[in-house]
Amino acid sequence: IANPDRNYRNEREQTVMKETIQMYANELKQQITDLIQQLFLKAQSLDSTYPNRLILEQNKISEGDYNKRFAKLTEKLGKLTKNGLYESPQKVLQYSAADSKALLIYLNDLDEKLSVFDALLNKLELFTDILNARRFTYKSIMIDRESGFYFKTDNGKKLALNELSSGEQHEVVLLYELIFKTKPGIVVLIDEPEISLHISWQKEFLDDLLKIIKIQNFQVMIATHSPSIINDRWDLVYNLEKK
């Protein structure tokens, strides 16, 4: 016999999870909007002082250094575009010794403009990589300045939030909170994460958590009964049954 109270709790939990995911998508959308505004203001400031800085600049850039730096910035632009943070096409400027001062300033300015996205880009790449490479099957999470983030199938169909499984919803919320809501120096307590994680996800949980800690710089205490969560990191375990 179905338990109506249990069914109600499950439905309520599903509703809360969907509302939380939508709230976090809206939060991310606002973060992206704010950073794009910062980019616009920084670009205005740099562009307005460009003529004076060009006259005063004493240094030049060699062709080798220019090509190396431009390739690195192009790679970064690709990542920013993939994550919905940058849309303006970047012109390829060929190296010229006569223009080496101007090209140096151009690279410096572009580097400074794009730096407004650095912190968020690192978080977005980790967030999407964990979900798309390890958690989702036949679907993926996409970053978008209009939506914050959304989900789609491998054949391109956009998914409603209720089309994610309960485990996938829990994973999205947990990862978002660990990556985007934590602050350096805090202590995070996680109680029995295995309850909402598929067994294959449990084995990857600690490795992914250590990657998050590396960029967010916080400490974690986990209470678990699952050897799968520990995986092969018994060096990190303290057994409470021992005195």
Coordinates of N, CA and C in Angstrom, one line a residue:
I1 N 0.9 -1.2 0.0 CA 0.0 0.0 0.0 C 0.9 1.2 0.0
A2 N 0.6 2.1 -0.9 CA 1.4 3.4 -1.0 C 1.2 4.2 0.2
N3 N 2.2 4.8 0.7 CA 2.1 5.7 1.9 C 1.9 7.1 1.4
P4 N 0.7 7.7 1.6 CA 0.4 9.1 1.1 C 1.4 10.1 1.6
D5 N 1.8 10.0 2.9 CA 2.7 11.0 3.5 C 4.0 10.9 2.8
R6 N 4.5 9.7 2.5 CA 5.8 9.6 1.9 C 5.7 10.1 0.5
N7 N 4.6 9.9 -0.3 CA 4.5 10.4 -1.6 C 4.5 11.9 -1.6
Y8 N 3.8 12.5 -0.6 CA 3.7 14.0 -0.5 C 5.1 14.5 -0.2
R9 N 5.9 13.9 0.7 CA 7.2 14.3 1.0 C 8.1 14.3 -0.2
N10 N 8.0 13.2 -1.0 CA 8.8 13.1 -2.2 C 8.4 14.1 -3.2
E11 N 7.1 14.4 -3.4 CA 6.7 15.4 -4.3 C 7.2 16.8 -3.9
R12 N 7.1 17.0 -2.6 CA 7.5 18.3 -2.0 C 9.0 18.5 -2.2
E13 N 9.8 17.5 -2.0 CA 11.2 17.5 -2.1 C 11.6 17.8 -3.6
Q14 N 10.9 17.2 -4.5 CA 11.1 17.4 -5.9 C 10.8 18.9 -6.3
T15 N 9.8 19.4 -5.8 CA 9.4 20.8 -6.0 C 10.5 21.7 -5.5
V16 N 10.9 21.5 -4.3 CA 12.0 22.3 -3.7 C 13.2 22.3 -4.5
M17 N 13.6 21.1 -5.0 CA 14.9 20.9 -5.7 C 14.8 21.7 -7.1
K18 N 13.6 21.6 -7.7 CA 13.4 22.3 -9.0 C 13.5 23.8 -8.8
E19 N 12.8 24.3 -7.7 CA 12.9 25.7 -7.4 C 14.3 26.2 -7.1
T20 N 15.0 25.3 -6.4 CA 16.4 25.7 -6.0 C 17.3 25.8 -7.3
I21 N 17.1 24.8 -8.2 CA 17.9 24.8 -9.4 C 17.6 26.1 -10.2
Q22 N 16.3 26.4 -10.3 CA 15.9 27.6 -11.1 C 16.5 28.9 -10.4
M23 N 16.5 28.9 -9.1 CA 17.0 30.1 -8.4 C 18.5 30.2 -8.7
Y24 N 19.3 29.1 -8.7 CA 20.7 29.1 -8.9 C 21.0 29.5 -10.3
A25 N 20.2 29.0 -11.3 CA 20.4 29.4 -12.7 C 20.2 31.0 -12.8
N26 N 19.2 31.5 -12.1 CA 19.0 33.0 -12.1 C 20.2 33.7 -11.5
E27 N 20.7 33.1 -10.4 CA 21.9 33.7 -9.8 C 23.0 33.8 -10.7
L28 N 23.3 32.7 -11.4 CA 24.4 32.6 -12.3 C 24.2 33.6 -13.5
K29 N 23.0 33.7 -14.0 CA 22.7 34.7 -15.0 C 23.0 36.1 -14.6
Q30 N 22.7 36.4 -13.3 CA 23.0 37.8 -12.8 C 24.5 38.0 -12.7
Q31 N 25.2 37.0 -12.3 CA 26.7 37.1 -12.2 C 27.3 37.4 -13.5
I32 N 26.8 36.6 -14.6 CA 27.3 36.8 -15.9 C 27.0 38.3 -16.4
T33 N 25.8 38.7 -16.1 CA 25.4 40.1 -16.5 C 26.3 41.1 -15.9
D34 N 26.5 40.9 -14.6 CA 27.4 41.9 -13.9 C 28.8 41.9 -14.4
L35 N 29.3 40.8 -14.8 CA 30.7 40.7 -15.3 C 30.8 41.3 -16.7
I36 N 29.8 41.1 -17.5 CA 29.7 41.7 -18.8 C 29.7 43.2 -18.7
Q37 N 29.0 43.8 -17.7 CA 29.0 45.2 -17.5 C 30.4 45.7 -17.0
Q38 N 31.0 44.9 -16.2 CA 32.4 45.2 -15.8 C 33.3 45.3 -17.0
L39 N 33.2 44.3 -17.9 CA 34.0 44.2 -19.1 C 33.8 45.5 -19.9
F40 N 32.5 45.9 -20.1 CA 32.2 47.1 -20.9 C 32.9 48.4 -20.3
L41 N 32.8 48.5 -19.0 CA 33.4 49.7 -18.3 C 34.9 49.7 -18.4
K42 N 35.5 48.5 -18.2 CA 36.9 48.4 -18.3 C 37.4 48.7 -19.8
A43 N 36.6 48.2 -20.7 CA 37.0 48.4 -22.1 C 36.9 49.9 -22.5
Q44 N 35.9 50.6 -21.9 CA 35.7 52.0 -22.2 C 36.9 52.8 -21.6
S45 N 37.3 52.4 -20.4 CA 38.4 53.1 -19.7 C 39.7 52.9 -20.5
L46 N 40.0 51.7 -20.9 CA 41.3 51.4 -21.6 C 41.3 52.0 -23.0
D47 N 40.2 52.0 -23.7 CA 40.1 52.6 -25.0 C 40.3 54.1 -25.0
S48 N 39.8 54.7 -23.9 CA 39.8 56.2 -23.8 C 41.3 56.7 -23.6
T49 N 42.1 55.8 -23.0 CA 43.5 56.2 -22.7 C 44.5 55.6 -23.7
Y50 N 44.0 54.9 -24.6 CA 44.9 54.2 -25.6 C 45.9 55.2 -26.3
P51 N 45.4 56.3 -26.8 CA 46.4 57.2 -27.6 C 47.5 57.6 -26.7
N52 N 47.2 58.1 -25.5 CA 48.3 58.5 -24.6 C 49.3 57.4 -24.2
R53 N 48.7 56.2 -24.0 CA 49.6 55.1 -23.6 C 50.4 54.7 -24.8
L54 N 49.9 54.8 -26.0 CA 50.7 54.4 -27.1 C 51.9 55.3 -27.3
I55 N 51.7 56.6 -27.0 CA 52.8 57.6 -27.2 C 53.8 57.4 -26.1
L56 N 53.4 57.0 -24.9 CA 54.3 56.9 -23.8 C 55.0 55.5 -23.7
E57 N 54.5 54.5 -24.4 CA 55.0 53.2 -24.3 C 56.4 53.1 -24.9
Q58 N 57.3 52.5 -24.2 CA 58.7 52.4 -24.6 C 59.1 51.0 -25.1
N59 N 58.3 50.0 -24.6 CA 58.6 48.6 -24.9 C 58.0 48.2 -26.2
K60 N 58.5 47.1 -26.8 CA 58.0 46.5 -28.0 C 57.9 45.0 -27.7
I61 N 57.2 44.3 -28.6 CA 57.0 42.9 -28.5 C 57.6 42.2 -29.8
S62 N 58.3 41.0 -29.5 CA 58.8 40.3 -30.7 C 57.7 39.5 -31.3
E63 N 58.0 39.0 -32.5 CA 57.0 38.2 -33.3 C 56.7 36.9 -32.5
G64 N 57.7 36.3 -32.0 CA 57.5 35.0 -31.3 C 56.6 35.2 -30.1
D65 N 56.9 36.2 -29.3 CA 56.2 36.5 -28.1 C 54.7 36.9 -28.4
Y66 N 54.6 37.7 -29.5 CA 53.2 38.1 -29.9 C 52.4 36.9 -30.3
N67 N 52.9 36.0 -31.1 CA 52.2 34.8 -31.6 C 51.8 33.9 -30.4
K68 N 52.8 33.8 -29.4 CA 52.5 32.9 -28.3 C 51.4 33.5 -27.4
R69 N 51.5 34.8 -27.1 CA 50.5 35.4 -26.3 C 49.1 35.4 -27.0
F70 N 49.1 35.7 -28.3 CA 47.8 35.8 -29.0 C 47.2 34.4 -29.1
A71 N 48.0 33.3 -29.2 CA 47.4 32.0 -29.2 C 46.8 31.6 -27.9
K72 N 47.5 32.1 -26.8 CA 46.9 31.8 -25.5 C 45.6 32.6 -25.2
L73 N 45.6 33.8 -25.7 CA 44.3 34.6 -25.5 C 43.2 34.0 -26.4
T74 N 43.6 33.6 -27.6 CA 42.6 33.0 -28.4 C 41.9 31.7 -27.8
E75 N 42.8 30.9 -27.1 CA 42.3 29.7 -26.4 C 41.3 30.1 -25.3
K76 N 41.7 31.2 -24.6 CA 40.9 31.7 -23.5 C 39.5 32.2 -24.0
L77 N 39.6 32.9 -25.2 CA 38.4 33.4 -25.8 C 37.4 32.3 -26.2
G78 N 38.0 31.2 -26.6 CA 37.2 30.0 -27.0 C 36.5 29.4 -25.7
K79 N 37.2 29.4 -24.6 CA 36.6 28.9 -23.4 C 35.4 29.9 -22.9
L80 N 35.7 31.1 -23.0 CA 34.7 32.1 -22.6 C 33.5 32.1 -23.5
T81 N 33.7 31.9 -24.8 CA 32.6 31.8 -25.7 C 31.7 30.5 -25.4
K82 N 32.4 29.4 -25.2 CA 31.8 28.1 -24.9 C 30.9 28.2 -23.7
N83 N 31.3 29.1 -22.7 CA 30.6 29.2 -21.4 C 29.7 30.4 -21.4
G84 N 29.4 31.0 -22.6 CA 28.4 32.1 -22.7 C 28.9 33.4 -22.1
L85 N 30.2 33.6 -22.0 CA 30.7 34.8 -21.3 C 31.1 35.8 -22.3
Y86 N 31.3 35.4 -23.6 CA 31.9 36.4 -24.5 C 31.4 36.0 -25.9
E87 N 31.0 37.1 -26.7 CA 30.4 36.8 -28.0 C 31.1 37.6 -29.1
S88 N 31.8 38.7 -28.8 CA 32.4 39.5 -29.8 C 33.5 38.8 -30.5
P89 N 33.5 38.7 -31.9 CA 34.6 38.0 -32.6 C 35.8 38.8 -32.5
Q90 N 37.0 38.2 -32.3 CA 38.2 38.8 -32.2 C 39.0 38.8 -33.5
K91 N 39.4 40.0 -34.0 CA 40.1 40.1 -35.2 C 41.5 39.6 -35.0
V92 N 42.0 38.9 -36.0 CA 43.4 38.4 -36.0 C 44.3 39.5 -36.6
L93 N 45.1 40.1 -35.8 CA 46.0 41.1 -36.2 C 47.4 40.5 -36.5
Q94 N 47.9 40.6 -37.8 CA 49.1 40.1 -38.2 C 50.3 40.9 -37.6
Y95 N 51.3 40.2 -37.2 CA 52.5 40.9 -36.6 C 53.2 41.8 -37.6
S96 N 53.6 42.9 -37.1 CA 54.4 43.9 -37.9 C 55.4 44.5 -36.9
A97 N 56.6 44.5 -37.3 CA 57.7 45.1 -36.4 C 57.4 46.6 -36.2
A98 N 56.9 47.3 -37.2 CA 56.6 48.7 -37.2 C 55.5 49.0 -36.2
D99 N 54.6 48.0 -36.0 CA 53.5 48.2 -35.1 C 53.6 47.5 -33.7
S100 N 54.9 47.1 -33.4 CA 55.1 46.2 -32.2 C 54.7 46.9 -30.9
K101 N 54.8 48.2 -30.8 CA 54.4 48.9 -29.6 C 52.8 48.8 -29.5
A102 N 52.1 49.1 -30.6 CA 50.7 49.0 -30.6 C 50.2 47.6 -30.3
L103 N 50.8 46.7 -30.9 CA 50.4 45.3 -30.7 C 50.6 44.8 -29.2
L104 N 51.7 45.3 -28.6 CA 51.9 45.0 -27.2 C 50.8 45.6 -26.3
I105 N 50.4 46.8 -26.6 CA 49.3 47.4 -25.8 C 48.0 46.7 -26.1
Y106 N 47.8 46.3 -27.3 CA 46.6 45.6 -27.7 C 46.5 44.3 -26.9
L107 N 47.6 43.5 -26.8 CA 47.5 42.3 -26.0 C 47.4 42.5 -24.6
N108 N 48.1 43.5 -24.0 CA 47.9 43.8 -22.6 C 46.5 44.2 -22.3
D109 N 45.9 45.1 -23.1 CA 44.5 45.5 -22.9 C 43.5 44.4 -23.0
L110 N 43.7 43.5 -24.0 CA 42.8 42.4 -24.1 C 42.9 41.4 -22.9
D111 N 44.1 41.2 -22.5 CA 44.3 40.4 -21.3 C 43.7 41.0 -20.1
E112 N 43.8 42.3 -19.9 CA 43.2 42.9 -18.7 C 41.6 42.9 -18.8
K113 N 41.1 43.1 -20.0 CA 39.6 43.0 -20.2 C 39.1 41.7 -19.9
L114 N 39.7 40.6 -20.4 CA 39.2 39.3 -20.2 C 39.4 38.8 -18.8
S115 N 40.3 39.4 -18.0 CA 40.6 39.0 -16.6 C 39.4 39.1 -15.7
V116 N 38.4 39.9 -16.1 CA 37.2 40.1 -15.3 C 36.5 38.8 -15.1
F117 N 36.7 37.8 -16.1 CA 36.0 36.6 -16.1 C 36.7 35.4 -15.4
D118 N 38.0 35.7 -15.0 CA 38.9 34.6 -14.6 C 38.3 33.7 -13.5
A119 N 37.8 34.3 -12.4 CA 37.4 33.5 -11.3 C 36.1 32.7 -11.7
L120 N 35.2 33.4 -12.4 CA 34.0 32.7 -12.7 C 34.2 31.6 -13.7
L121 N 35.1 31.8 -14.7 CA 35.4 30.8 -15.7 C 36.0 29.5 -15.1
N122 N 36.9 29.6 -14.1 CA 37.4 28.5 -13.5 C 36.3 27.6 -12.8
K123 N 35.3 28.3 -12.2 CA 34.2 27.6 -11.5 C 33.3 27.0 -12.5
L124 N 33.0 27.7 -13.6 CA 32.1 27.2 -14.6 C 32.7 25.9 -15.3
E125 N 34.0 26.0 -15.6 CA 34.6 24.8 -16.2 C 34.5 23.6 -15.3
L126 N 34.8 23.8 -14.0 CA 34.8 22.7 -13.1 C 33.3 22.1 -12.9
F127 N 32.4 23.1 -12.8 CA 30.9 22.7 -12.7 C 30.5 21.9 -13.8
T128 N 30.7 22.4 -15.1 CA 30.2 21.7 -16.2 C 31.0 20.4 -16.5
D129 N 32.3 20.4 -16.3 CA 33.1 19.2 -16.5 C 32.7 18.1 -15.6
I130 N 32.4 18.3 -14.3 CA 32.0 17.3 -13.4 C 30.7 16.7 -13.9
L131 N 29.7 17.6 -14.2 CA 28.4 17.1 -14.5 C 28.4 16.4 -15.9
N132 N 29.0 17.0 -16.9 CA 29.0 16.4 -18.2 C 29.8 15.2 -18.4
A133 N 31.0 15.1 -17.7 CA 31.9 14.0 -17.9 C 31.6 12.9 -17.0
R134 N 31.1 13.2 -15.8 CA 30.9 12.1 -14.8 C 29.5 11.8 -14.3
R135 N 28.6 12.8 -14.4 CA 27.3 12.6 -13.8 C 26.2 12.3 -14.8
F136 N 26.1 13.1 -15.9 CA 25.0 13.0 -16.8 C 25.2 11.9 -17.8
T137 N 24.1 11.2 -18.2 CA 24.2 10.3 -19.3 C 23.1 10.7 -20.3
Y138 N 23.5 10.9 -21.6 CA 22.7 11.3 -22.7 C 22.1 12.7 -22.5
K139 N 22.7 13.5 -21.7 CA 22.3 14.9 -21.5 C 23.5 15.7 -21.0
S140 N 23.4 17.0 -21.1 CA 24.5 17.8 -20.6 C 24.0 19.2 -20.1
I141 N 24.8 19.8 -19.3 CA 24.4 21.2 -18.8 C 25.1 22.2 -19.7
M142 N 24.4 23.3 -20.0 CA 24.9 24.3 -20.9 C 24.9 25.6 -20.1
I143 N 25.9 26.5 -20.3 CA 25.9 27.8 -19.7 C 25.5 28.8 -20.7
D144 N 24.6 29.7 -20.3 CA 24.0 30.6 -21.2 C 23.7 31.9 -20.5
R145 N 24.1 33.1 -21.1 CA 23.9 34.4 -20.5 C 22.4 34.7 -20.3
E146 N 21.5 34.1 -21.1 CA 20.1 34.4 -21.0 C 19.4 33.5 -20.0
S147 N 20.0 32.3 -19.7 CA 19.3 31.4 -18.8 C 20.2 31.1 -17.5
G148 N 21.4 31.5 -17.6 CA 22.3 31.1 -16.5 C 22.9 29.7 -16.9
F149 N 22.0 28.7 -16.7 CA 22.4 27.4 -17.2 C 21.1 26.7 -17.5
Y150 N 21.2 25.7 -18.4 CA 20.0 24.8 -18.8 C 20.5 23.5 -19.1
F151 N 19.6 22.5 -19.4 CA 20.0 21.2 -19.7 C 19.5 20.8 -21.1
K152 N 20.2 20.0 -21.8 CA 19.7 19.5 -23.1 C 20.2 18.0 -23.3
T153 N 19.4 17.4 -24.2 CA 19.8 16.0 -24.5 C 20.9 16.0 -25.5
D154 N 21.5 14.8 -25.8 CA 22.6 14.7 -26.8 C 22.1 15.1 -28.2
N155 N 20.8 15.0 -28.4 CA 20.3 15.3 -29.8 C 19.8 16.8 -29.8
G156 N 20.1 17.6 -28.8 CA 19.9 19.0 -28.8 C 18.6 19.5 -28.2
K157 N 17.7 18.5 -27.7 CA 16.5 18.9 -27.1 C 16.7 19.6 -25.7
K158 N 16.1 20.7 -25.5 CA 16.2 21.4 -24.2 C 15.2 20.7 -23.2
L159 N 15.7 20.4 -22.0 CA 15.0 19.7 -21.0 C 14.4 20.6 -20.0
A160 N 13.2 20.3 -19.6 CA 12.6 20.9 -18.4 C 13.3 20.4 -17.1
L161 N 13.2 21.2 -16.1 CA 13.9 20.7 -14.8 C 13.3 19.4 -14.3
N162 N 12.0 19.2 -14.5 CA 11.4 18.0 -14.0 C 11.8 16.7 -14.8
E163 N 12.6 16.9 -15.9 CA 13.0 15.8 -16.7 C 14.4 15.3 -16.2
L164 N 15.0 16.0 -15.2 CA 16.1 15.4 -14.5 C 15.7 14.4 -13.4
S165 N 16.5 13.4 -13.2 CA 16.1 12.5 -12.1 C 16.4 13.2 -10.8
S166 N 15.8 12.6 -9.7 CA 16.0 13.2 -8.4 C 17.5 13.2 -8.0
G167 N 18.2 12.2 -8.4 CA 19.7 12.1 -8.1 C 20.4 13.2 -8.9
E168 N 20.0 13.4 -10.2 CA 20.7 14.5 -11.0 C 20.4 15.8 -10.4
Q169 N 19.2 16.1 -9.9 CA 18.8 17.3 -9.3 C 19.6 17.6 -8.1
H170 N 19.8 16.6 -7.2 CA 20.6 16.7 -6.0 C 22.0 17.0 -6.3
E171 N 22.5 16.4 -7.4 CA 23.9 16.6 -7.7 C 24.2 18.0 -8.2
V172 N 23.2 18.5 -9.0 CA 23.4 19.9 -9.5 C 23.4 20.9 -8.4
V173 N 22.5 20.7 -7.4 CA 22.4 21.6 -6.3 C 23.6 21.5 -5.4
L174 N 24.1 20.3 -5.1 CA 25.2 20.1 -4.3 C 26.5 20.7 -4.9
L175 N 26.7 20.4 -6.2 CA 27.9 21.0 -6.8 C 27.9 22.5 -6.9
Y176 N 26.7 23.0 -7.2 CA 26.6 24.5 -7.4 C 26.9 25.1 -6.0
E177 N 26.4 24.6 -4.9 CA 26.6 25.2 -3.6 C 28.1 25.1 -3.2
L178 N 28.7 23.9 -3.5 CA 30.1 23.8 -3.2 C 31.0 24.7 -4.0
I179 N 30.7 24.9 -5.3 CA 31.6 25.6 -6.2 C 31.3 27.1 -6.1
F180 N 30.0 27.5 -6.0 CA 29.7 28.9 -6.2 C 29.3 29.6 -4.9
K181 N 28.9 28.8 -3.8 CA 28.3 29.4 -2.6 C 29.3 29.4 -1.5
T182 N 30.4 28.7 -1.6 CA 31.4 28.6 -0.5 C 32.3 29.7 -0.6
K183 N 33.0 30.0 0.6 CA 34.0 31.1 0.7 C 35.3 30.5 1.2
P184 N 36.4 31.1 0.9 CA 37.7 30.6 1.4 C 37.7 30.6 2.9
G185 N 38.3 29.6 3.5 CA 38.5 29.5 4.9 C 37.4 28.9 5.7
I186 N 36.2 28.7 5.1 CA 35.1 28.1 5.9 C 35.2 26.6 6.1
V187 N 34.5 26.1 7.0 CA 34.4 24.6 7.1 C 33.0 24.1 6.7
V188 N 33.0 23.2 5.7 CA 31.8 22.7 5.2 C 31.5 21.3 5.8
L189 N 30.3 21.1 6.3 CA 29.9 19.8 6.8 C 29.0 19.1 5.9
I190 N 29.3 17.9 5.5 CA 28.5 17.1 4.5 C 28.1 15.8 5.2
D191 N 26.8 15.6 5.4 CA 26.3 14.5 6.1 C 25.8 13.4 5.1
E192 N 26.4 12.3 5.1 CA 26.0 11.1 4.3 C 25.6 11.5 2.8
P193 N 26.6 12.0 2.1 CA 26.3 12.3 0.7 C 25.9 11.2 -0.2
E194 N 26.2 10.0 0.3 CA 25.8 8.8 -0.5 C 24.3 8.6 -0.6
I195 N 23.5 9.2 0.2 CA 22.1 9.0 0.2 C 21.5 9.4 -1.1
S196 N 22.0 10.5 -1.7 CA 21.4 11.0 -2.9 C 22.3 10.8 -4.2
L197 N 23.4 10.0 -4.0 CA 24.3 9.7 -5.1 C 24.2 8.3 -5.6
H198 N 24.2 8.2 -6.9 CA 24.3 6.9 -7.6 C 25.7 6.2 -7.1
I199 N 25.7 4.9 -7.1 CA 26.9 4.2 -6.6 C 28.1 4.6 -7.4
S200 N 28.0 4.8 -8.7 CA 29.2 5.2 -9.5 C 29.6 6.6 -9.2
W201 N 28.7 7.5 -8.8 CA 29.0 8.8 -8.5 C 29.7 8.9 -7.1
Q202 N 29.3 8.0 -6.2 CA 29.9 7.9 -4.9 C 31.5 7.7 -5.0
K203 N 31.9 6.9 -5.9 CA 33.3 6.6 -6.1 C 34.1 7.8 -6.6
E204 N 33.4 8.7 -7.3 CA 34.0 9.9 -7.9 C 33.9 11.1 -7.0
F205 N 33.1 11.0 -6.0 CA 32.7 12.2 -5.2 C 33.9 12.8 -4.5
L206 N 34.8 12.1 -3.9 CA 35.9 12.6 -3.1 C 36.9 13.3 -4.1
D207 N 37.2 12.6 -5.2 CA 38.1 13.2 -6.2 C 37.6 14.6 -6.7
D208 N 36.3 14.6 -7.0 CA 35.7 15.9 -7.5 C 35.7 16.9 -6.4
L209 N 35.4 16.5 -5.1 CA 35.5 17.4 -4.0 C 36.8 18.1 -3.8
L210 N 37.9 17.3 -4.0 CA 39.2 17.8 -3.8 C 39.6 18.8 -4.9
K211 N 39.0 18.6 -6.1 CA 39.2 19.6 -7.1 C 38.5 20.9 -6.8
I212 N 37.4 20.8 -6.2 CA 36.6 22.0 -5.8 C 37.3 22.8 -4.7
I213 N 37.8 22.0 -3.7 CA 38.6 22.6 -2.6 C 39.8 23.3 -3.1
K214 N 40.4 22.8 -4.1 CA 41.6 23.4 -4.7 C 41.4 24.9 -5.2
I215 N 40.2 25.1 -5.8 CA 39.9 26.5 -6.3 C 39.2 27.3 -5.3
Q216 N 38.5 26.7 -4.3 CA 37.7 27.4 -3.4 C 38.3 27.6 -2.0
N217 N 39.3 26.7 -1.7 CA 40.1 26.9 -0.5 C 39.3 26.9 0.8
F218 N 38.5 25.8 0.9 CA 37.8 25.6 2.2 C 38.1 24.2 2.7
Q219 N 37.7 24.0 4.0 CA 37.9 22.6 4.6 C 36.5 21.9 4.6
V220 N 36.6 20.6 4.6 CA 35.4 19.8 4.6 C 35.5 18.6 5.6
M221 N 34.4 18.4 6.3 CA 34.2 17.2 7.2 C 33.0 16.5 6.6
I222 N 33.2 15.2 6.3 CA 32.2 14.3 5.8 C 31.8 13.2 6.7
A223 N 30.6 13.0 7.0 CA 30.1 11.9 7.8 C 29.5 10.9 6.8
T224 N 30.0 9.7 6.8 CA 29.6 8.7 5.8 C 29.7 7.3 6.3
H225 N 28.8 6.4 5.8 CA 28.9 5.0 6.1 C 29.3 4.2 4.8
S226 N 29.6 4.9 3.8 CA 29.8 4.3 2.5 C 31.3 4.2 2.2
P227 N 31.8 3.0 2.0 CA 33.2 2.8 1.6 C 33.4 3.4 0.1
S228 N 32.3 3.4 -0.6 CA 32.4 4.0 -2.0 C 32.8 5.5 -2.0
I229 N 32.3 6.2 -1.0 CA 32.6 7.6 -0.9 C 34.1 7.8 -0.6
I230 N 34.6 6.9 0.3 CA 36.0 7.0 0.7 C 36.9 6.5 -0.5
N231 N 36.4 5.5 -1.2 CA 37.1 5.0 -2.3 C 38.5 4.5 -1.9
D232 N 39.5 5.0 -2.4 CA 40.9 4.6 -1.9 C 41.6 5.6 -1.0
R233 N 40.8 6.5 -0.5 CA 41.5 7.6 0.3 C 41.3 7.3 1.8
W234 N 41.7 6.2 2.3 CA 41.6 5.8 3.7 C 42.5 6.6 4.5
D235 N 43.5 7.3 3.9 CA 44.4 8.1 4.7 C 43.7 9.4 5.2
L236 N 42.5 9.7 4.7 CA 41.7 10.9 5.1 C 40.6 10.5 6.1
V237 N 40.6 9.2 6.5 CA 39.4 8.7 7.3 C 39.8 8.7 8.8
Y238 N 38.8 9.1 9.6 CA 38.9 8.9 11.1 C 37.7 8.1 11.5
N239 N 38.0 6.9 12.0 CA 36.9 6.0 12.4 C 36.4 6.4 13.8
L240 N 35.1 6.8 13.9 CA 34.5 7.2 15.1 C 34.3 6.0 16.1
E241 N 34.4 4.8 15.6 CA 34.2 3.6 16.5 C 35.5 3.4 17.3
K242 N 36.6 4.0 16.9 CA 37.8 3.9 17.6 C 37.9 4.9 18.7
K243 N 38.5 4.6 19.8 CA 38.7 5.5 20.9 C 39.9 6.4 20.6

